[in-house]
Short mmCIF file of C-alpha atoms in Angstrom, two decimals:
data_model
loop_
_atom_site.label_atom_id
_atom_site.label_comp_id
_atom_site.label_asym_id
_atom_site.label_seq_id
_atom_site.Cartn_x
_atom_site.Cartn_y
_atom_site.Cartn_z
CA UNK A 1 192.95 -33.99 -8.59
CA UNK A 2 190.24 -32.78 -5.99
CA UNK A 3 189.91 -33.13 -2.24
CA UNK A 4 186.77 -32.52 -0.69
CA UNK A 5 186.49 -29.08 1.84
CA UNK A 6 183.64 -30.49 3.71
CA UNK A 7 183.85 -29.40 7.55
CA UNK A 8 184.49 -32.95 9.41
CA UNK A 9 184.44 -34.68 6.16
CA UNK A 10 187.53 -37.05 5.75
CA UNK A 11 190.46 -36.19 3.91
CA UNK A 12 190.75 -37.90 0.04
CA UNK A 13 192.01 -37.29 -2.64
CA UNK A 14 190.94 -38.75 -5.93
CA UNK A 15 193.37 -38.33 -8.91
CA UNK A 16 191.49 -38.21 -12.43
CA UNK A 17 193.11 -39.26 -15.57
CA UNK A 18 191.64 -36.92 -18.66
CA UNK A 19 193.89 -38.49 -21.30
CA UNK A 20 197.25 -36.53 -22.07
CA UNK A 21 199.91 -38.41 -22.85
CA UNK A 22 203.64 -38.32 -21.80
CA UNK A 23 206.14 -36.63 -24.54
CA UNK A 24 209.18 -39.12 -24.99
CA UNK A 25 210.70 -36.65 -27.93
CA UNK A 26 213.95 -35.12 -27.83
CA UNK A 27 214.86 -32.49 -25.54
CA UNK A 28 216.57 -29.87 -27.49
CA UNK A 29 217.07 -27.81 -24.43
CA UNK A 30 217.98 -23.92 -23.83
CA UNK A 31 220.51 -22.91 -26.91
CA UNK A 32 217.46 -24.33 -28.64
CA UNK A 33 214.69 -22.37 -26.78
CA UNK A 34 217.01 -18.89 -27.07
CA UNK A 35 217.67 -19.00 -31.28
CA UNK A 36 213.57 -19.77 -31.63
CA UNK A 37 212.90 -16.94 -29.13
CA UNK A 38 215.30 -15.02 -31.25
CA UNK A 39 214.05 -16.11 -34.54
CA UNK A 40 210.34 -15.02 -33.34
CA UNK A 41 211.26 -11.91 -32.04
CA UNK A 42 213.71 -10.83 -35.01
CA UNK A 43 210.61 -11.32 -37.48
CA UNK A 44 208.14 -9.81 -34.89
CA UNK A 45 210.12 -6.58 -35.52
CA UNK A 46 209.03 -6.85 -39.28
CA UNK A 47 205.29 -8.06 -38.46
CA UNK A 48 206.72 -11.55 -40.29
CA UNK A 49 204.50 -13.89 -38.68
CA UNK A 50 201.68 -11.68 -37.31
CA UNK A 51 198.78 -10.14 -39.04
CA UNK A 52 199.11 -7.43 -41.86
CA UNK A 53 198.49 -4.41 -40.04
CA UNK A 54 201.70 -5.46 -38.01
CA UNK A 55 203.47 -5.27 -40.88
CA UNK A 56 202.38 -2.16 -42.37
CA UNK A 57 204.80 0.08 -40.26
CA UNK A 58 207.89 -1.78 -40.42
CA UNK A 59 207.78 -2.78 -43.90
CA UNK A 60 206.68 1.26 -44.81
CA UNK A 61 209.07 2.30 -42.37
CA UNK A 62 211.81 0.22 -44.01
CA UNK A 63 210.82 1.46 -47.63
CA UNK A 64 211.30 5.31 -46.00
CA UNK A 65 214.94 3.94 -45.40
CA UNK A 66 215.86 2.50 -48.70
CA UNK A 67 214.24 5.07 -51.21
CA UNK A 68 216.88 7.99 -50.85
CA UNK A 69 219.25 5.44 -51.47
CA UNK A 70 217.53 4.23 -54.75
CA UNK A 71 217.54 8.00 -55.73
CA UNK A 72 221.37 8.48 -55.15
CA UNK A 73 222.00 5.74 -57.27
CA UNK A 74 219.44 6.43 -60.24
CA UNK A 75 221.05 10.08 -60.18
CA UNK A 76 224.82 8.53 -59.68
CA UNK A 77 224.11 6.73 -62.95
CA UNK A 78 222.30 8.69 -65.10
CA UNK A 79 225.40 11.56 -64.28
CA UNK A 80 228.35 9.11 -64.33
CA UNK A 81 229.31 10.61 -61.14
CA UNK A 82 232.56 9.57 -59.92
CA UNK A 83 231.38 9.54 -56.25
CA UNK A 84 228.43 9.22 -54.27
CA UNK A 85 227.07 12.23 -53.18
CA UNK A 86 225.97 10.64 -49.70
CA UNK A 87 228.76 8.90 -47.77
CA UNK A 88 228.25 5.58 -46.27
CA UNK A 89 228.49 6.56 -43.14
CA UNK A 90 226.11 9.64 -43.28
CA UNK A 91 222.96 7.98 -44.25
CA UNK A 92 222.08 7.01 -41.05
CA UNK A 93 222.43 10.43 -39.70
CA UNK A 94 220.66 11.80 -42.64
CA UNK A 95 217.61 9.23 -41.80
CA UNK A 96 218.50 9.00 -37.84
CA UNK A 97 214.22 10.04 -37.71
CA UNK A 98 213.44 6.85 -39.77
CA UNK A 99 215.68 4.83 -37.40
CA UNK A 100 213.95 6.71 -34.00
CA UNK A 101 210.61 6.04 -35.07
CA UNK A 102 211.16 2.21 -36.00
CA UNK A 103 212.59 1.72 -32.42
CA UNK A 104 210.11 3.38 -30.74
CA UNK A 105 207.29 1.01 -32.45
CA UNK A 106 209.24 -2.26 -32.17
CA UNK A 107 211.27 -2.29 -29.06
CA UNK A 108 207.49 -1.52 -26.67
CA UNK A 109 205.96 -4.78 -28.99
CA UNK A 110 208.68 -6.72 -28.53
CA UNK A 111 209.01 -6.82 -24.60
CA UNK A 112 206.05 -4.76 -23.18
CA UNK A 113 203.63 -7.33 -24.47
CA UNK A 114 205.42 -9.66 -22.67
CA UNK A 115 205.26 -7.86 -19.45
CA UNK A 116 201.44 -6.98 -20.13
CA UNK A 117 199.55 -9.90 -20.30
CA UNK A 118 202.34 -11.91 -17.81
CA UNK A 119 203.66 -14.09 -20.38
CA UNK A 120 207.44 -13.50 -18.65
CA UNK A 121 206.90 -16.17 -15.74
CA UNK A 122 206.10 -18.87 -18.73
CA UNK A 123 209.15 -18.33 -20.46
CA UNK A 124 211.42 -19.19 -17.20
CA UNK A 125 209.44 -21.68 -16.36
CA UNK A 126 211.64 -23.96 -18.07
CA UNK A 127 214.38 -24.16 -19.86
CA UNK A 128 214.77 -20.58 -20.96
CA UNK A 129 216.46 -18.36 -18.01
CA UNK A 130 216.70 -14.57 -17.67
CA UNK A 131 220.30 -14.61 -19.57
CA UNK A 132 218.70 -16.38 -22.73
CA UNK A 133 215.62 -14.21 -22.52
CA UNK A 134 217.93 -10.76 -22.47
CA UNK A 135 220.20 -12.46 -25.24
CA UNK A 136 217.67 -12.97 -27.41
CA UNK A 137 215.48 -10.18 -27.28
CA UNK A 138 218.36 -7.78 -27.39
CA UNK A 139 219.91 -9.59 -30.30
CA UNK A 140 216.69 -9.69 -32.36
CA UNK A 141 216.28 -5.79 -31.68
CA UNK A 142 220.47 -4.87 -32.34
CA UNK A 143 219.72 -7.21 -35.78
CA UNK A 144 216.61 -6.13 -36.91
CA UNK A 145 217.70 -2.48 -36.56
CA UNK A 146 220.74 -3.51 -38.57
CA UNK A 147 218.75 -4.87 -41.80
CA UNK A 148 216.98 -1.47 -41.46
CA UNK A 149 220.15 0.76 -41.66
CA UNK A 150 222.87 -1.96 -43.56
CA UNK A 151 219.96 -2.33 -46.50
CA UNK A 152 220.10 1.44 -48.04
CA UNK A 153 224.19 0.98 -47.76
CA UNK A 154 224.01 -2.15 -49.78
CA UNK A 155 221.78 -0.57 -52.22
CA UNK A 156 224.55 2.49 -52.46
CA UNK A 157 227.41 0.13 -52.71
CA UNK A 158 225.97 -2.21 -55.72
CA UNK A 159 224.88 1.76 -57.35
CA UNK A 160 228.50 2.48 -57.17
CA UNK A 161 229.58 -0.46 -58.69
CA UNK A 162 227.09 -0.36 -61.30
CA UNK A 163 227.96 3.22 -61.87
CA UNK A 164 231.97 1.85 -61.88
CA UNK A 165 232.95 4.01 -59.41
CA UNK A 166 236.10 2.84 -57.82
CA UNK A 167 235.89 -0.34 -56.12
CA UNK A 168 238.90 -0.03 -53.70
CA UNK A 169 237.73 3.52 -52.05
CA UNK A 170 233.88 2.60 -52.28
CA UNK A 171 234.55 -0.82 -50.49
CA UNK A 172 236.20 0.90 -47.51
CA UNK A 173 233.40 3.19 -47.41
CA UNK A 174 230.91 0.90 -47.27
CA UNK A 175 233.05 -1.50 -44.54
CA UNK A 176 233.33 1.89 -42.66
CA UNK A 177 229.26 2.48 -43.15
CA UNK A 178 228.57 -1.34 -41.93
CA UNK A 179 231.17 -0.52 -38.61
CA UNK A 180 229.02 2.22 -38.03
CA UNK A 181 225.67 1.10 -38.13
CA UNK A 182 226.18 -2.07 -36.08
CA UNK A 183 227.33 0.19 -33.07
CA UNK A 184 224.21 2.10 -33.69
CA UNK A 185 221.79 -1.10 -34.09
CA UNK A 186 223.64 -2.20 -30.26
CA UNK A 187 223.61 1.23 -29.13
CA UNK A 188 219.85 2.18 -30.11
CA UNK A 189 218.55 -1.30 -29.39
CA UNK A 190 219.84 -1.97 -26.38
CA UNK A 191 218.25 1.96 -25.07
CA UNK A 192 214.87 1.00 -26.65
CA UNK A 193 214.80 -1.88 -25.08
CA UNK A 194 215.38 -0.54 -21.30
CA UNK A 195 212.92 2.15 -21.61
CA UNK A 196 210.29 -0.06 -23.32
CA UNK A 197 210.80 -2.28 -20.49
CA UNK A 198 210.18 -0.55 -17.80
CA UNK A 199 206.41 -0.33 -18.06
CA UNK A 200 203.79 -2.72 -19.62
CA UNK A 201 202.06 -0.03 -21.12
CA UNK A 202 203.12 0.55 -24.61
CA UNK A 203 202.40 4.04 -25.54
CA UNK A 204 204.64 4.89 -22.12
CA UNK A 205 207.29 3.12 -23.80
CA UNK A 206 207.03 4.87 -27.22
CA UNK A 207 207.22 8.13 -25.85
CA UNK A 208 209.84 7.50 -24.01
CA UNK A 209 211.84 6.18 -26.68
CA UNK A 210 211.29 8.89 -28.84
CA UNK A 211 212.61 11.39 -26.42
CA UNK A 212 215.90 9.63 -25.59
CA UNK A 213 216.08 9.09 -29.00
CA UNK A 214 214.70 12.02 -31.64
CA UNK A 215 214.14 14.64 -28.84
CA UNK A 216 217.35 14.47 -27.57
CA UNK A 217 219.22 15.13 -30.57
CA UNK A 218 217.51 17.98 -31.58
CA UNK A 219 218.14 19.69 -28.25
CA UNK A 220 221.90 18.52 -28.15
CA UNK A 221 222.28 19.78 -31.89
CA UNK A 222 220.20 23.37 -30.93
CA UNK A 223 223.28 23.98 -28.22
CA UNK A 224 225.55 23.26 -30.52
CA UNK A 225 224.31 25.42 -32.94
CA UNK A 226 224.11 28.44 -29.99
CA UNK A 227 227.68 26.93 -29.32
CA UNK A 228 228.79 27.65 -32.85
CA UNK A 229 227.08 31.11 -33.15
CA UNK A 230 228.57 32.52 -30.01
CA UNK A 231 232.20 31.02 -31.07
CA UNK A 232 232.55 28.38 -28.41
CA UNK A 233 233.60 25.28 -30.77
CA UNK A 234 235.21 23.55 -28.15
CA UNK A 235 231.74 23.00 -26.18
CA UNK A 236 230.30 21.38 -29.88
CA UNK A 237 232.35 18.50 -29.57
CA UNK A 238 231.61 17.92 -25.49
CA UNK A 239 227.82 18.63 -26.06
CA UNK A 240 227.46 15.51 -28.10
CA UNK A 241 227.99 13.17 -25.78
CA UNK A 242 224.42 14.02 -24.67
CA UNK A 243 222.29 12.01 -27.91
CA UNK A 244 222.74 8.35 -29.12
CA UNK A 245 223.17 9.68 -32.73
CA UNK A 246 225.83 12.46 -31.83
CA UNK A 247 227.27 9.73 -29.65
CA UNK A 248 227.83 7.40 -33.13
CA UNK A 249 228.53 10.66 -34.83
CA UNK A 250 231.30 11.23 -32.99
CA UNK A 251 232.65 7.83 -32.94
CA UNK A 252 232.47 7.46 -36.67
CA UNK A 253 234.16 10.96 -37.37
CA UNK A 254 236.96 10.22 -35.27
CA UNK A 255 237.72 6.58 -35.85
CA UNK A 256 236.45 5.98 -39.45
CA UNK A 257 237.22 8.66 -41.50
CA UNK A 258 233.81 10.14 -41.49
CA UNK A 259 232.45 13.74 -42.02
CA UNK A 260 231.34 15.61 -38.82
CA UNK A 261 227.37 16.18 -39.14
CA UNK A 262 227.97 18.65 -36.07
CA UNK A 263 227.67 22.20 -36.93
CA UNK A 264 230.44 23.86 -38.42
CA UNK A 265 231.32 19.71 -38.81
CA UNK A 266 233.47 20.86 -35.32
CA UNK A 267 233.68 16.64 -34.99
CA UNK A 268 235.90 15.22 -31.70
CA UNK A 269 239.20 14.47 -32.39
CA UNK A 270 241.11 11.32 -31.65
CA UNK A 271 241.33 12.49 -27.94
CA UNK A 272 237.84 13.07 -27.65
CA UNK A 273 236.74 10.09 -29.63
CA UNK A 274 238.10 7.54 -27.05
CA UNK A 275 235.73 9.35 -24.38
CA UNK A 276 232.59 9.02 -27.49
CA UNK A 277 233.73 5.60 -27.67
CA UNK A 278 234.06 4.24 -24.15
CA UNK A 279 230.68 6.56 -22.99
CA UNK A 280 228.94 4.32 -26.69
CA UNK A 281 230.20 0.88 -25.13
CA UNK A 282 229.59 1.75 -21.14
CA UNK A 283 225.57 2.55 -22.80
CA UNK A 284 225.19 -0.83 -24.36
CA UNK A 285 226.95 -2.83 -21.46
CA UNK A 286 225.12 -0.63 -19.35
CA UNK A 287 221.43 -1.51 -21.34
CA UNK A 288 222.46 -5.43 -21.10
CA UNK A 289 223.19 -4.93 -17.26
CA UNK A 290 220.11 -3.20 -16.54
CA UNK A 291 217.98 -5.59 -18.30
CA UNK A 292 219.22 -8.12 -16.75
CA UNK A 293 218.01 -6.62 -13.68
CA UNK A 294 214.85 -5.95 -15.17
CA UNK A 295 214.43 -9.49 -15.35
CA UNK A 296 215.76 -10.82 -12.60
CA UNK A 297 212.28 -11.67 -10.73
CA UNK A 298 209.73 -13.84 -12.56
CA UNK A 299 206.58 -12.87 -11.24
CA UNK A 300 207.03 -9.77 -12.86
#
């Protein structure tokens, strides 16, 4: 269509036809548009789909996570042990570095690309809306975290079966291992995904993942330590409330049956737990509220 800008010329307009033709397919709508943008997403976080130096992190990054689980098994076997010598629900605490660093390189590439080069405005353009967009993206991120931390478990559970450990306690364990790392996959996720974004600039986002994430526990688990040396247990418990991991720490120690990682393993009780737990679920209600936010202009 073109209309000619000539001073005094007279208004026309001329429409061209170059050729496209009219779709007359199905419209499969936005449940449709949200489980593809999920599906893309989901294998972004593994570089399935994009070109092999995407996938070199995740995929190394995911072999980091499953080897010390390989070894506790080869050693559980050779030994006949009668237990694992890793519980379920300590791995991810024991590889909580693995799991910071993943986040903080998939969570920026999976929405600050999006904000970056303006791609947001297309996606709401029709059918997807801000809800679907949210759901997805934070569903991909809370499920790809979860292959990353449920895989070594799986690999310890068939060990222990191999190894005929007792199926009745090791089940539980590993039920009690799966509880705990889908709070952290909706925990962790939803975090990443706030900080990454709120900038378009990826290496802002990184950063600031890793310092809600890694740096954070290091300096809540340094004043516990000072806590413990100076024989003020009661503040160990309380201090934890400040780090995602301590946070699932604390949840898992006082609802499933887990061993504190805290110093002097000075875990929360029942009493405290319910604060761990409510603080863990007001965080990822509070990530899905905020993105929402986020997201609530299109021109972005």
């Amino acid at each position: 269509m073109s209309t000619p800008t000539t001073p005094g010329a007279r208004t026309e307009t001329r429409i061209h036809n170059i050729g496209y033709r009219d779709y007359d397919g199905p419209r499969l709508g936005r449940s449709y548009a949200r489980r593809s943008l999920f599906s893309q997403s989901l294998r972004g976080a593994y570089g399935l789909g994009r070109s092999a130096k995407s996938k070199v992190l995740p995929m190394i990054l995911f072999a980091v996570m499953c080897i010390p689980a390989l070894v506790v098994v080869a050693v559980a076997v050779a030994t006949k042990l009668e237990d694992l010598p890793l519980d379920y629900t300590r791995y991810a605490i024991f590889t909580q570095a693995v799991i910071g660093l993943y986040l903080a390189a998939q969570a920026p590439q999976s929405v600050s690309r999006d904000l970056r080069f303006k791609t947001v405005p297309l996606y709401f353009s029709r059918p997807i809306e801000r809800v679907d967009y949210v759901l997805a993206k934070y569903g991909a991120m809370a499920s790809a975290l979860f292959v990353l931390t449920a895989s070594p478990l799986l690999i310890l559970y068939i060990g222990s079966l191999l190894a005929k450990m007792d199926f009745t306690d090791q089940t539980k364990g590993f039920a009690q291992g799966l509880v705990s790392v889908a709070l952290l996959s909706l925990l962790f996720g939803g975090i990443g995904l706030v900080l990454a974004a709120l900038t378009p600039r990826r290496g802002f986002g990184v950063a600031a993942v890793i310092a809600a994430v890694t740096i954070s526990y290091g300096a809540v688990s340094t004043l516990q330590a000072i806590a413990v040396g100076t024989a003020n247990t009661g503040a160990v418990s309380w201090l934890g409330l400040f780090s995602p991991i301590t946070l699932v720490d604390g949840v898992q120690t006082a609802f499933l049956g887990a061993t504190s990682s805290f110093p002097g393993e000075a875990g929360p009780g029942t009493g405290a737990g319910v604060v761990y737990l409510l603080v863990t679920l007001a965080l990822i209600a509070g990530s899905y509220a905020v993105l929402l936010r986020r997201y609530r202009k299109v021109g972005l």
